PDB file of C-alpha atoms and ligand atoms in Angstrom:
ATOM      1  CA  MET Y   1      68.339 -79.267  13.509  1.00 95.00           C
ATOM      2  CA  ARG Y   2      65.675 -80.156  10.946  1.00 96.00           C
ATOM      3  CA  GLN Y   3      63.097 -77.410  10.483  1.00 96.00           C
ATOM      4  CA  ILE Y   4      60.014 -78.903   8.892  1.00 97.00           C
ATOM      5  CA  ALA Y   5      56.939 -76.879   7.977  1.00 97.00           C
ATOM      6  CA  LEU Y   6      53.527 -78.244   7.115  1.00 98.00           C
ATOM      7  CA  TYR Y   7      51.519 -75.786   5.043  1.00 96.00           C
ATOM      8  CA  GLY Y   8      47.980 -76.223   3.757  1.00 97.00           C
ATOM      9  CA  LYS Y   9      44.451 -74.965   3.615  1.00 96.00           C
ATOM     10  CA  GLY Y  10      42.524 -74.486   6.873  1.00 95.00           C
ATOM     11  CA  GLY Y  11      40.754 -77.653   8.018  1.00 96.00           C
ATOM     12  CA  ILE Y  12      42.777 -79.935   5.749  1.00 97.00           C
ATOM     13  CA  GLY Y  13      44.453 -81.767   8.634  1.00 98.00           C
ATOM     14  CA  LYS Y  14      47.724 -79.881   9.199  1.00 98.00           C
ATOM     15  CA  SER Y  15      47.518 -79.874  12.988  1.00 98.00           C
ATOM     16  CA  THR Y  16      46.419 -83.500  13.216  1.00 98.00           C
ATOM     17  CA  THR Y  17      49.254 -84.529  10.922  1.00 98.00           C
ATOM     18  CA  SER Y  18      51.825 -82.252  12.595  1.00 98.00           C
ATOM     19  CA  ALA Y  19      50.986 -83.499  16.090  1.00 98.00           C
ATOM     20  CA  ASN Y  20      51.101 -87.150  15.042  1.00 98.00           C
ATOM     21  CA  LEU Y  21      54.385 -86.637  13.206  1.00 98.00           C
ATOM     22  CA  SER Y  22      55.850 -84.858  16.240  1.00 98.00           C
ATOM     23  CA  ALA Y  23      54.660 -87.728  18.449  1.00 98.00           C
ATOM     24  CA  ALA Y  24      56.225 -90.243  16.043  1.00 98.00           C
ATOM     25  CA  PHE Y  25      59.508 -88.281  16.010  1.00 98.00           C
ATOM     26  CA  SER Y  26      59.546 -88.245  19.807  1.00 98.00           C
ATOM     27  CA  GLU Y  27      59.052 -92.026  19.835  1.00 98.00           C
ATOM     28  CA  MET Y  28      62.277 -92.211  17.823  1.00 98.00           C
ATOM     29  CA  ASP Y  29      63.994 -90.522  20.784  1.00 97.00           C
ATOM     30  CA  LEU Y  30      64.297 -87.230  18.958  1.00 98.00           C
ATOM     31  CA  ASP Y  31      64.102 -83.893  20.737  1.00 98.00           C
ATOM     32  CA  VAL Y  32      61.028 -82.246  19.187  1.00 98.00           C
ATOM     33  CA  MET Y  33      59.444 -78.803  19.218  1.00 98.00           C
ATOM     34  CA  GLN Y  34      56.118 -77.971  17.552  1.00 98.00           C
ATOM     35  CA  ILE Y  35      55.164 -74.399  16.770  1.00 97.00           C
ATOM     36  CA  GLY Y  36      51.578 -73.623  15.802  1.00 97.00           C
ATOM     37  CA  CYS Y  37      51.514 -70.761  13.294  1.00 94.00           C
ATOM     38  CA  ASP Y  38      47.770 -70.486  12.849  1.00 92.00           C
ATOM     39  CA  PRO Y  39      45.586 -67.937  14.661  1.00 90.00           C
ATOM     40  CA  LYS Y  40      43.276 -70.894  15.453  1.00 91.00           C
ATOM     41  CA  HIS Y  41      46.015 -71.823  17.997  1.00 94.00           C
ATOM     42  CA  ASP Y  42      44.935 -75.472  18.343  1.00 96.00           C
ATOM     43  CA  SER Y  43      48.027 -76.998  16.748  1.00 98.00           C
ATOM     44  CA  THR Y  44      49.428 -78.491  19.947  1.00 98.00           C
ATOM     45  CA  ARG Y  45      46.142 -79.218  21.746  1.00 98.00           C
ATOM     46  CA  MET Y  46      46.294 -83.009  21.293  1.00 98.00           C
ATOM     47  CA  LEU Y  47      49.927 -83.077  22.422  1.00 98.00           C
ATOM     48  CA  MET Y  48      48.820 -81.041  25.466  1.00 98.00           C
ATOM     49  CA  HIS Y  49      45.904 -83.401  26.242  1.00 98.00           C
ATOM     50  CA  GLY Y  50      43.248 -80.845  25.380  1.00 98.00           C
ATOM     51  CA  ARG Y  51      44.837 -77.842  27.022  1.00 98.00           C
ATOM     52  CA  TRP Y  52      44.757 -74.579  25.127  1.00 98.00           C
ATOM     53  CA  ILE Y  53      48.162 -73.199  26.012  1.00 97.00           C
ATOM     54  CA  PRO Y  54      48.547 -69.414  26.178  1.00 95.00           C
ATOM     55  CA  THR Y  55      49.709 -67.992  22.873  1.00 94.00           C
ATOM     56  CA  VAL Y  56      52.826 -65.907  22.467  1.00 93.00           C
ATOM     57  CA  LEU Y  57      50.736 -62.942  21.399  1.00 90.00           C
ATOM     58  CA  GLU Y  58      48.440 -63.257  24.450  1.00 89.00           C
ATOM     59  CA  GLN Y  59      51.464 -63.356  26.722  1.00 91.00           C
ATOM     60  CA  MET Y  60      52.924 -60.336  25.022  1.00 87.00           C
ATOM     61  CA  TYR Y  61      49.784 -58.393  25.774  1.00 84.00           C
ATOM     62  CA  ASP Y  62      49.727 -59.575  29.412  1.00 80.00           C
ATOM     63  CA  HIS Y  63      53.372 -59.634  30.502  1.00 72.00           C
ATOM     64  CA  LYS Y  64      56.051 -57.024  30.593  1.00 74.00           C
ATOM     65  CA  GLU Y  65      58.809 -59.590  30.588  1.00 89.00           C
ATOM     66  CA  ILE Y  66      58.059 -63.012  29.168  1.00 93.00           C
ATOM     67  CA  LYS Y  67      59.915 -66.068  30.397  1.00 94.00           C
ATOM     68  CA  SER Y  68      60.282 -69.218  28.316  1.00 95.00           C
ATOM     69  CA  GLU Y  69      57.876 -71.091  30.633  1.00 96.00           C
ATOM     70  CA  ASP Y  70      55.167 -68.559  29.714  1.00 95.00           C
ATOM     71  CA  ILE Y  71      55.197 -69.663  26.077  1.00 96.00           C
ATOM     72  CA  ILE Y  72      56.816 -73.118  25.895  1.00 98.00           C
ATOM     73  CA  TYR Y  73      54.835 -76.032  27.332  1.00 98.00           C
ATOM     74  CA  GLN Y  74      55.882 -79.648  27.612  1.00 98.00           C
ATOM     75  CA  GLY Y  75      53.464 -82.071  26.009  1.00 98.00           C
ATOM     76  CA  PHE Y  76      53.353 -85.763  25.109  1.00 98.00           C
ATOM     77  CA  GLY Y  77      56.818 -87.278  24.660  1.00 98.00           C
ATOM     78  CA  ASN Y  78      58.440 -84.149  26.128  1.00 98.00           C
ATOM     79  CA  ILE Y  79      57.584 -82.274  22.946  1.00 98.00           C
ATOM     80  CA  ARG Y  80      57.987 -78.523  23.476  1.00 98.00           C
ATOM     81  CA  CYS Y  81      54.764 -76.877  22.347  1.00 98.00           C
ATOM     82  CA  VAL Y  82      54.339 -73.246  21.299  1.00 98.00           C
ATOM     83  CA  GLU Y  83      51.349 -71.416  19.810  1.00 96.00           C
ATOM     84  CA  ALA Y  84      52.052 -68.143  18.035  1.00 94.00           C
ATOM     85  CA  GLY Y  85      48.393 -67.134  18.197  1.00 92.00           C
ATOM     86  CA  GLY Y  86      46.753 -64.266  16.437  1.00 86.00           C
ATOM     87  CA  PRO Y  87      45.381 -60.806  17.080  1.00 79.00           C
ATOM     88  CA  GLU Y  88      41.870 -60.100  18.310  1.00 75.00           C
ATOM     89  CA  PRO Y  89      39.481 -60.814  15.416  1.00 77.00           C
ATOM     90  CA  GLY Y  90      39.038 -57.761  13.252  1.00 79.00           C
ATOM     91  CA  ILE Y  91      42.151 -55.973  14.457  1.00 77.00           C
ATOM     92  CA  GLY Y  92      45.750 -56.192  13.294  1.00 76.00           C
ATOM     93  CA  CYS Y  93      47.780 -58.664  11.309  1.00 82.00           C
ATOM     94  CA  ALA Y  94      47.802 -62.409  11.917  1.00 80.00           C
ATOM     95  CA  GLY Y  95      51.329 -62.706  10.592  1.00 82.00           C
ATOM     96  CA  ARG Y  96      52.467 -60.512  13.482  1.00 77.00           C
ATOM     97  CA  GLY Y  97      52.051 -63.383  15.928  1.00 80.00           C
ATOM     98  CA  ILE Y  98      54.338 -65.550  13.843  1.00 90.00           C
ATOM     99  CA  ILE Y  99      57.010 -62.909  13.499  1.00 85.00           C
ATOM    100  CA  ALA Y 100      56.856 -62.025  17.198  1.00 85.00           C
ATOM    101  CA  THR Y 101      57.082 -65.709  18.160  1.00 92.00           C
ATOM    102  CA  PHE Y 102      60.248 -66.367  16.176  1.00 92.00           C
ATOM    103  CA  GLN Y 103      61.931 -63.192  17.406  1.00 91.00           C
ATOM    104  CA  LEU Y 104      61.142 -64.055  20.996  1.00 94.00           C
ATOM    105  CA  LEU Y 105      62.227 -67.700  20.740  1.00 96.00           C
ATOM    106  CA  GLU Y 106      65.522 -66.630  19.187  1.00 94.00           C
ATOM    107  CA  LYS Y 107      66.081 -64.025  21.872  1.00 94.00           C
ATOM    108  CA  MET Y 108      65.529 -66.746  24.476  1.00 95.00           C
ATOM    109  CA  ASP Y 109      67.808 -69.210  22.661  1.00 96.00           C
ATOM    110  CA  ALA Y 110      64.807 -71.509  22.745  1.00 96.00           C
ATOM    111  CA  LEU Y 111      64.648 -72.539  19.109  1.00 96.00           C
ATOM    112  CA  TYR Y 112      66.517 -75.834  19.294  1.00 96.00           C
ATOM    113  CA  GLY Y 113      66.070 -79.586  19.095  1.00 97.00           C
ATOM    114  CA  ASP Y 114      66.507 -82.391  16.573  1.00 98.00           C
ATOM    115  CA  VAL Y 115      63.285 -81.478  14.775  1.00 98.00           C
ATOM    116  CA  VAL Y 116      61.182 -78.315  14.820  1.00 97.00           C
ATOM    117  CA  VAL Y 117      57.743 -78.778  13.270  1.00 98.00           C
ATOM    118  CA  TYR Y 118      55.964 -75.613  12.090  1.00 97.00           C
ATOM    119  CA  ASP Y 119      52.232 -75.994  11.516  1.00 97.00           C
ATOM    120  CA  VAL Y 120      51.249 -73.114   9.238  1.00 94.00           C
ATOM    121  CA  LEU Y 121      47.970 -71.983   7.759  1.00 92.00           C
ATOM    122  CA  GLY Y 122      48.285 -71.742   3.988  1.00 86.00           C
ATOM    123  CA  ASP Y 123      45.004 -70.209   2.846  1.00 86.00           C
ATOM    124  CA  VAL Y 124      46.754 -66.917   2.292  1.00 83.00           C
ATOM    125  CA  VAL Y 125      50.470 -66.942   1.642  1.00 83.00           C
ATOM    126  CA  CYS Y 126      50.915 -63.269   2.422  1.00 86.00           C
ATOM    127  CA  GLY Y 127      54.032 -61.805   3.988  1.00 84.00           C
ATOM    128  CA  GLY Y 128      52.843 -62.886   7.437  1.00 84.00           C
ATOM    129  CA  PHE Y 129      52.260 -66.524   6.695  1.00 88.00           C
ATOM    130  CA  ALA Y 130      55.246 -66.731   4.346  1.00 90.00           C
ATOM    131  CA  MET Y 131      57.465 -65.444   7.146  1.00 87.00           C
ATOM    132  CA  PRO Y 132      58.648 -68.910   8.314  1.00 89.00           C
ATOM    133  CA  MET Y 133      59.813 -69.633   4.740  1.00 91.00           C
ATOM    134  CA  ARG Y 134      61.187 -66.223   3.930  1.00 88.00           C
ATOM    135  CA  ASP Y 135      63.323 -65.912   7.028  1.00 87.00           C
ATOM    136  CA  GLY Y 136      64.882 -69.348   6.814  1.00 88.00           C
ATOM    137  CA  TYR Y 137      62.911 -71.089   9.570  1.00 91.00           C
ATOM    138  CA  ALA Y 138      60.822 -73.362   7.379  1.00 91.00           C
ATOM    139  CA  GLN Y 139      63.638 -74.872   5.390  1.00 92.00           C
ATOM    140  CA  GLU Y 140      61.701 -77.921   4.337  1.00 97.00           C
ATOM    141  CA  VAL Y 141      58.077 -77.433   3.375  1.00 97.00           C
ATOM    142  CA  TYR Y 142      55.514 -80.219   3.094  1.00 98.00           C
ATOM    143  CA  LEU Y 143      52.187 -79.430   1.476  1.00 98.00           C
ATOM    144  CA  VAL Y 144      49.199 -81.033   3.163  1.00 98.00           C
ATOM    145  CA  THR Y 145      46.336 -81.471   0.729  1.00 98.00           C
ATOM    146  CA  SER Y 146      43.431 -83.687  -0.175  1.00 98.00           C
ATOM    147  CA  GLY Y 147      42.152 -84.186  -3.704  1.00 97.00           C
ATOM    148  CA  GLU Y 148      39.698 -81.303  -3.327  1.00 97.00           C
ATOM    149  CA  LEU Y 149      40.295 -78.519  -5.781  1.00 96.00           C
ATOM    150  CA  MET Y 150      40.434 -75.769  -3.176  1.00 96.00           C
ATOM    151  CA  SER Y 151      43.028 -77.558  -1.102  1.00 97.00           C
ATOM    152  CA  LEU Y 152      45.134 -78.231  -4.231  1.00 97.00           C
ATOM    153  CA  TYR Y 153      44.661 -74.571  -5.108  1.00 97.00           C
ATOM    154  CA  ALA Y 154      46.065 -73.535  -1.709  1.00 96.00           C
ATOM    155  CA  ALA Y 155      48.961 -76.011  -2.091  1.00 97.00           C
ATOM    156  CA  ASN Y 156      49.720 -74.572  -5.521  1.00 97.00           C
ATOM    157  CA  ASN Y 157      49.800 -71.054  -4.070  1.00 96.00           C
ATOM    158  CA  ILE Y 158      52.281 -72.178  -1.442  1.00 96.00           C
ATOM    159  CA  CYS Y 159      54.445 -73.500  -4.303  1.00 97.00           C
ATOM    160  CA  LYS Y 160      54.300 -70.040  -5.850  1.00 96.00           C
ATOM    161  CA  ALA Y 161      55.528 -68.559  -2.582  1.00 95.00           C
ATOM    162  CA  ILE Y 162      58.411 -71.061  -2.294  1.00 96.00           C
ATOM    163  CA  ALA Y 163      59.431 -70.468  -5.915  1.00 95.00           C
ATOM    164  CA  ARG Y 164      59.337 -66.698  -5.492  1.00 93.00           C
ATOM    165  CA  ILE Y 165      61.206 -66.758  -2.181  1.00 92.00           C
ATOM    166  CA  SER Y 166      63.895 -69.042  -3.641  1.00 91.00           C
ATOM    167  CA  GLU Y 167      64.277 -66.696  -6.596  1.00 89.00           C
ATOM    168  CA  ARG Y 168      64.468 -63.464  -4.658  1.00 84.00           C
ATOM    169  CA  SER Y 169      66.285 -64.281  -1.450  1.00 81.00           C
ATOM    170  CA  THR Y 170      69.016 -66.458  -0.060  1.00 85.00           C
ATOM    171  CA  ALA Y 171      66.550 -68.236   2.239  1.00 83.00           C
ATOM    172  CA  LYS Y 172      67.072 -71.983   2.187  1.00 86.00           C
ATOM    173  CA  CYS Y 173      63.452 -72.856   1.602  1.00 93.00           C
ATOM    174  CA  ARG Y 174      62.598 -75.930  -0.459  1.00 96.00           C
ATOM    175  CA  LEU Y 175      59.663 -78.203  -1.059  1.00 97.00           C
ATOM    176  CA  GLY Y 176      60.164 -81.601   0.572  1.00 98.00           C
ATOM    177  CA  GLY Y 177      57.023 -83.154  -0.870  1.00 98.00           C
ATOM    178  CA  VAL Y 178      53.289 -83.517  -0.745  1.00 98.00           C
ATOM    179  CA  ILE Y 179      51.289 -85.214   2.009  1.00 98.00           C
ATOM    180  CA  CYS Y 180      47.878 -86.433   0.907  1.00 98.00           C
ATOM    181  CA  ASN Y 181      45.484 -86.335   3.838  1.00 98.00           C
ATOM    182  CA  ALA Y 182      42.659 -88.172   2.152  1.00 98.00           C
ATOM    183  CA  LYS Y 183      39.007 -87.200   2.085  1.00 97.00           C
ATOM    184  CA  ASN Y 184      38.013 -90.552   0.553  1.00 94.00           C
ATOM    185  CA  MET Y 185      37.381 -89.167  -2.919  1.00 95.00           C
ATOM    186  CA  ASP Y 186      37.519 -91.348  -6.031  1.00 94.00           C
ATOM    187  CA  ASN Y 187      40.990 -91.421  -7.621  1.00 96.00           C
ATOM    188  CA  GLU Y 188      42.278 -89.154  -4.875  1.00 97.00           C
ATOM    189  CA  ARG Y 189      45.684 -90.733  -4.475  1.00 97.00           C
ATOM    190  CA  GLU Y 190      46.297 -90.713  -8.242  1.00 97.00           C
ATOM    191  CA  LEU Y 191      45.218 -87.077  -8.487  1.00 98.00           C
ATOM    192  CA  VAL Y 192      47.460 -85.869  -5.663  1.00 98.00           C
ATOM    193  CA  GLU Y 193      50.330 -88.011  -6.975  1.00 98.00           C
ATOM    194  CA  GLU Y 194      49.996 -86.409 -10.409  1.00 98.00           C
ATOM    195  CA  PHE Y 195      49.717 -82.924  -8.875  1.00 98.00           C
ATOM    196  CA  ALA Y 196      52.934 -83.576  -6.929  1.00 98.00           C
ATOM    197  CA  LYS Y 197      54.692 -84.744 -10.102  1.00 98.00           C
ATOM    198  CA  ARG Y 198      53.570 -81.713 -12.106  1.00 98.00           C
ATOM    199  CA  ILE Y 199      54.866 -79.260  -9.511  1.00 98.00           C
ATOM    200  CA  GLY Y 200      58.217 -81.048  -9.708  1.00 98.00           C
ATOM    201  CA  SER Y 201      57.908 -82.927  -6.437  1.00 98.00           C
ATOM    202  CA  ARG Y 202      56.490 -86.219  -5.161  1.00 98.00           C
ATOM    203  CA  LEU Y 203      53.865 -87.671  -2.885  1.00 98.00           C
ATOM    204  CA  VAL Y 204      55.765 -88.512   0.310  1.00 98.00           C
ATOM    205  CA  CYS Y 205      52.876 -89.773   2.463  1.00 98.00           C
ATOM    206  CA  TYR Y 206      49.349 -90.937   1.867  1.00 98.00           C
ATOM    207  CA  ILE Y 207      47.290 -90.670   5.051  1.00 98.00           C
ATOM    208  CA  PRO Y 208      43.919 -92.399   4.816  1.00 98.00           C
ATOM    209  CA  ARG Y 209      40.793 -90.991   6.381  1.00 98.00           C
ATOM    210  CA  SER Y 210      40.370 -92.963   9.599  1.00 97.00           C
ATOM    211  CA  LYS Y 211      37.912 -93.184  12.463  1.00 97.00           C
ATOM    212  CA  SER Y 212      40.837 -93.568  14.847  1.00 97.00           C
ATOM    213  CA  VAL Y 213      41.679 -89.884  14.263  1.00 98.00           C
ATOM    214  CA  ARG Y 214      38.292 -88.780  15.562  1.00 97.00           C
ATOM    215  CA  ALA Y 215      38.457 -91.251  18.474  1.00 98.00           C
ATOM    216  CA  ALA Y 216      41.862 -89.890  19.461  1.00 98.00           C
ATOM    217  CA  GLU Y 217      40.658 -86.306  19.039  1.00 98.00           C
ATOM    218  CA  VAL Y 218      37.665 -86.681  21.355  1.00 98.00           C
ATOM    219  CA  ASN Y 219      40.034 -88.160  23.929  1.00 98.00           C
ATOM    220  CA  CYS Y 220      42.381 -85.186  23.434  1.00 98.00           C
ATOM    221  CA  MET Y 221      45.305 -87.258  22.228  1.00 98.00           C
ATOM    222  CA  THR Y 222      47.230 -87.989  19.078  1.00 98.00           C
ATOM    223  CA  VAL Y 223      46.544 -91.346  17.400  1.00 98.00           C
ATOM    224  CA  ILE Y 224      50.111 -92.343  18.269  1.00 98.00           C
ATOM    225  CA  GLU Y 225      49.298 -91.970  21.949  1.00 98.00           C
ATOM    226  CA  HIS Y 226      45.642 -93.034  21.971  1.00 98.00           C
ATOM    227  CA  ASP Y 227      45.823 -96.041  19.662  1.00 98.00           C
ATOM    228  CA  PRO Y 228      49.519 -96.880  19.258  1.00 98.00           C
ATOM    229  CA  THR Y 229      48.938-100.286  17.681  1.00 98.00           C
ATOM    230  CA  SER Y 230      46.425 -99.046  15.078  1.00 98.00           C
ATOM    231  CA  GLU Y 231      47.077 -99.004  11.337  1.00 98.00           C
ATOM    232  CA  GLN Y 232      46.719 -95.223  11.387  1.00 98.00           C
ATOM    233  CA  ALA Y 233      49.488 -94.891  13.984  1.00 98.00           C
ATOM    234  CA  ALA Y 234      51.696 -97.014  11.721  1.00 98.00           C
ATOM    235  CA  VAL Y 235      50.883 -94.663   8.805  1.00 98.00           C
ATOM    236  CA  TYR Y 236      52.025 -91.640  10.828  1.00 98.00           C
ATOM    237  CA  ARG Y 237      55.196 -93.459  11.928  1.00 98.00           C
ATOM    238  CA  ASP Y 238      56.005 -94.386   8.307  1.00 98.00           C
ATOM    239  CA  CYS Y 239      55.383 -90.824   7.241  1.00 98.00           C
ATOM    240  CA  ALA Y 240      57.700 -89.505   9.969  1.00 98.00           C
ATOM    241  CA  LYS Y 241      60.401 -91.945   8.867  1.00 98.00           C
ATOM    242  CA  THR Y 242      60.024 -90.972   5.196  1.00 98.00           C
ATOM    243  CA  ILE Y 243      60.301 -87.282   6.044  1.00 98.00           C
ATOM    244  CA  LEU Y 244      63.318 -87.872   8.252  1.00 98.00           C
ATOM    245  CA  GLU Y 245      65.086 -89.787   5.479  1.00 98.00           C
ATOM    246  CA  ASN Y 246      64.084 -87.321   2.765  1.00 98.00           C
ATOM    247  CA  THR Y 247      66.921 -85.415   1.139  1.00 96.00           C
ATOM    248  CA  ASP Y 248      65.097 -84.649  -2.116  1.00 96.00           C
ATOM    249  CA  LEU Y 249      64.311 -80.968  -1.659  1.00 96.00           C
ATOM    250  CA  ARG Y 250      63.166 -78.986  -4.684  1.00 96.00           C
ATOM    251  CA  ILE Y 251      62.119 -75.582  -5.923  1.00 96.00           C
ATOM    252  CA  PRO Y 252      58.590 -76.276  -7.142  1.00 97.00           C
ATOM    253  CA  THR Y 253      57.049 -75.313 -10.475  1.00 97.00           C
ATOM    254  CA  PRO Y 254      53.510 -74.129  -9.679  1.00 98.00           C
ATOM    255  CA  LEU Y 255      50.723 -74.883 -12.127  1.00 98.00           C
ATOM    256  CA  ALA Y 256      48.617 -72.396 -14.036  1.00 97.00           C
ATOM    257  CA  LEU Y 257      45.060 -72.297 -12.723  1.00 96.00           C
ATOM    258  CA  GLU Y 258      43.709 -73.835 -15.951  1.00 96.00           C
ATOM    259  CA  GLU Y 259      46.076 -76.787 -15.646  1.00 97.00           C
ATOM    260  CA  LEU Y 260      45.048 -77.346 -12.056  1.00 97.00           C
ATOM    261  CA  GLU Y 261      41.372 -77.321 -12.976  1.00 96.00           C
ATOM    262  CA  GLU Y 262      42.005 -79.633 -15.912  1.00 96.00           C
ATOM    263  CA  LEU Y 263      43.826 -82.030 -13.601  1.00 97.00           C
ATOM    264  CA  ALA Y 264      40.910 -82.086 -11.164  1.00 95.00           C
ATOM    265  CA  ARG Y 265      38.463 -82.760 -14.025  1.00 95.00           C
ATOM    266  CA  HIS Y 266      40.630 -85.572 -15.388  1.00 95.00           C
ATOM    267  CA  TYR Y 267      40.611 -87.515 -12.114  1.00 94.00           C
ATOM    268  CA  LEU Y 268      36.898 -87.145 -11.367  1.00 88.00           C
TER     269      LEU Y 268
HETATM  270  P1  LIG L   1      43.939 -77.916  10.144  1.00 76.21           P
HETATM  271  O1  LIG L   1      44.983 -77.897  11.180  1.00 76.21           O
HETATM  272  O2  LIG L   1      44.502 -78.046   8.765  1.00 76.21           O
HETATM  273  O3  LIG L   1      42.986 -76.762  10.232  1.00 76.21           O
HETATM  274  P2  LIG L   1      42.922 -80.200  11.620  1.00 76.21           P
HETATM  275  O4  LIG L   1      44.169 -80.998  11.807  1.00 76.21           O
HETATM  276  O5  LIG L   1      42.442 -79.409  12.776  1.00 76.21           O
HETATM  277  O6  LIG L   1      43.057 -79.244  10.340  1.00 76.21           O
HETATM  278  O7  LIG L   1      41.803 -81.221  11.102  1.00 76.21           O
HETATM  279  C1  LIG L   1      40.484 -80.841  10.826  1.00 76.21           C
HETATM  280  C2  LIG L   1      39.556 -81.990  11.208  1.00 76.21           C
HETATM  281  O8  LIG L   1      39.785 -83.107  10.354  1.00 76.21           O
HETATM  282  C3  LIG L   1      39.755 -82.467  12.643  1.00 76.21           C
HETATM  283  O9  LIG L   1      38.513 -82.693  13.241  1.00 76.21           O
HETATM  284  C4  LIG L   1      40.531 -83.773  12.477  1.00 76.21           C
HETATM  285  O10 LIG L   1      40.245 -84.700  13.489  1.00 76.21           O
HETATM  286  C5  LIG L   1      40.029 -84.272  11.126  1.00 76.21           C
HETATM  287  N1  LIG L   1      41.040 -85.109  10.432  1.00 76.21           N
HETATM  288  C6  LIG L   1      42.264 -84.719  10.037  1.00 76.21           C
HETATM  289  N2  LIG L   1      42.921 -85.723   9.423  1.00 76.21           N
HETATM  290  C7  LIG L   1      42.082 -86.791   9.431  1.00 76.21           C
HETATM  291  C8  LIG L   1      42.177 -88.149   8.955  1.00 76.21           C
HETATM  292  N3  LIG L   1      43.248 -88.602   8.319  1.00 76.21           N
HETATM  293  N4  LIG L   1      41.096 -88.969   9.171  1.00 76.21           N
HETATM  294  C9  LIG L   1      39.999 -88.511   9.804  1.00 76.21           C
HETATM  295  N5  LIG L   1      39.846 -87.261  10.268  1.00 76.21           N
HETATM  296  C10 LIG L   1      40.870 -86.402  10.083  1.00 76.21           C
HETATM  297 FE1  LIG L   2      46.531 -60.673   7.117  1.00 76.21          FE
HETATM  298 FE2  LIG L   2      48.738 -61.481   5.912  1.00 76.21          FE
HETATM  299 FE3  LIG L   2      47.960 -58.995   5.605  1.00 76.21          FE
HETATM  300 FE4  LIG L   2      48.871 -59.809   7.941  1.00 76.21          FE
HETATM  301  S1  LIG L   2      50.064 -59.674   6.051  1.00 76.21           S
HETATM  302  S2  LIG L   2      47.040 -58.562   7.604  1.00 76.21           S
HETATM  303  S3  LIG L   2      48.158 -61.912   8.005  1.00 76.21           S
HETATM  304  S4  LIG L   2      46.871 -60.793   4.905  1.00 76.21           S
HETATM  305 MG1  LIG L   3      45.356 -76.416  12.589  1.00 76.21          MG
END
């Protein structure tokens, strides 16, 4: 079972990319599960045709005994969709939803398949959001970033977490590469490519900004489903194939803040 985690700043395109990759994996006849690990709980919405599925945390509050059908929902391509969810705003710890989700799925023997895709918020890489890496679930991490400084900053912080976790525990957590989800900035590809090189990794996918993403989104579908013959769908399929074939997993070398800023200035 491949356990692939996409980490990145909020709004950078993690869920869009995760859902399209999951859809592409399912087209390859793989058994796929996608787990949203973001309190926003919209990771699987396009796979579920716009439906907000109940989150694990919501179900925990409502049910005494939770059955797998209360938290696992079948979406496009028979992809099993789960949303960890988050606490009520202003109360509690967001990481709790993630921890509770994994414990419950394991108890149910429901964490299986050819590929499990974790879609994880990476603005803060605190104990809660580092949980999938620390406890050996997210064995292969892909950083989703654009060329914007703040999204590179978040990606760099995730590298720090991977490096620290690899140093201090036996968890098999490695960086698989960087996915550039472009914002159409000048020299963006070159910048993200250089960032990837400096952290000791590589750019595995370049995903252009595309109107077909928005068109698919308003129709509550992935691009793979909504516009299967589009160039963008082909990009997601290529990316899925690259990730599937990737065996180059590394412990990253995060950059100092000054180096990151210098890099961003250089590629203006
Ligand atoms: P995240 O999960 O990181 O918070 P989302 O996947 O929800 O981010 O994406 C944020 C917004 O950006 C969405 O409206 C989505 O449609 C849009 N988006 C993401 N990737 C692309 C892309 N390659 N081209 C155009 N729009 C995109
Ligand atoms: Fe928030 Fe993370 Fe602290 Fe939990 S561990 S309260 S998610 S910062
Ligand atoms: Mg998201």
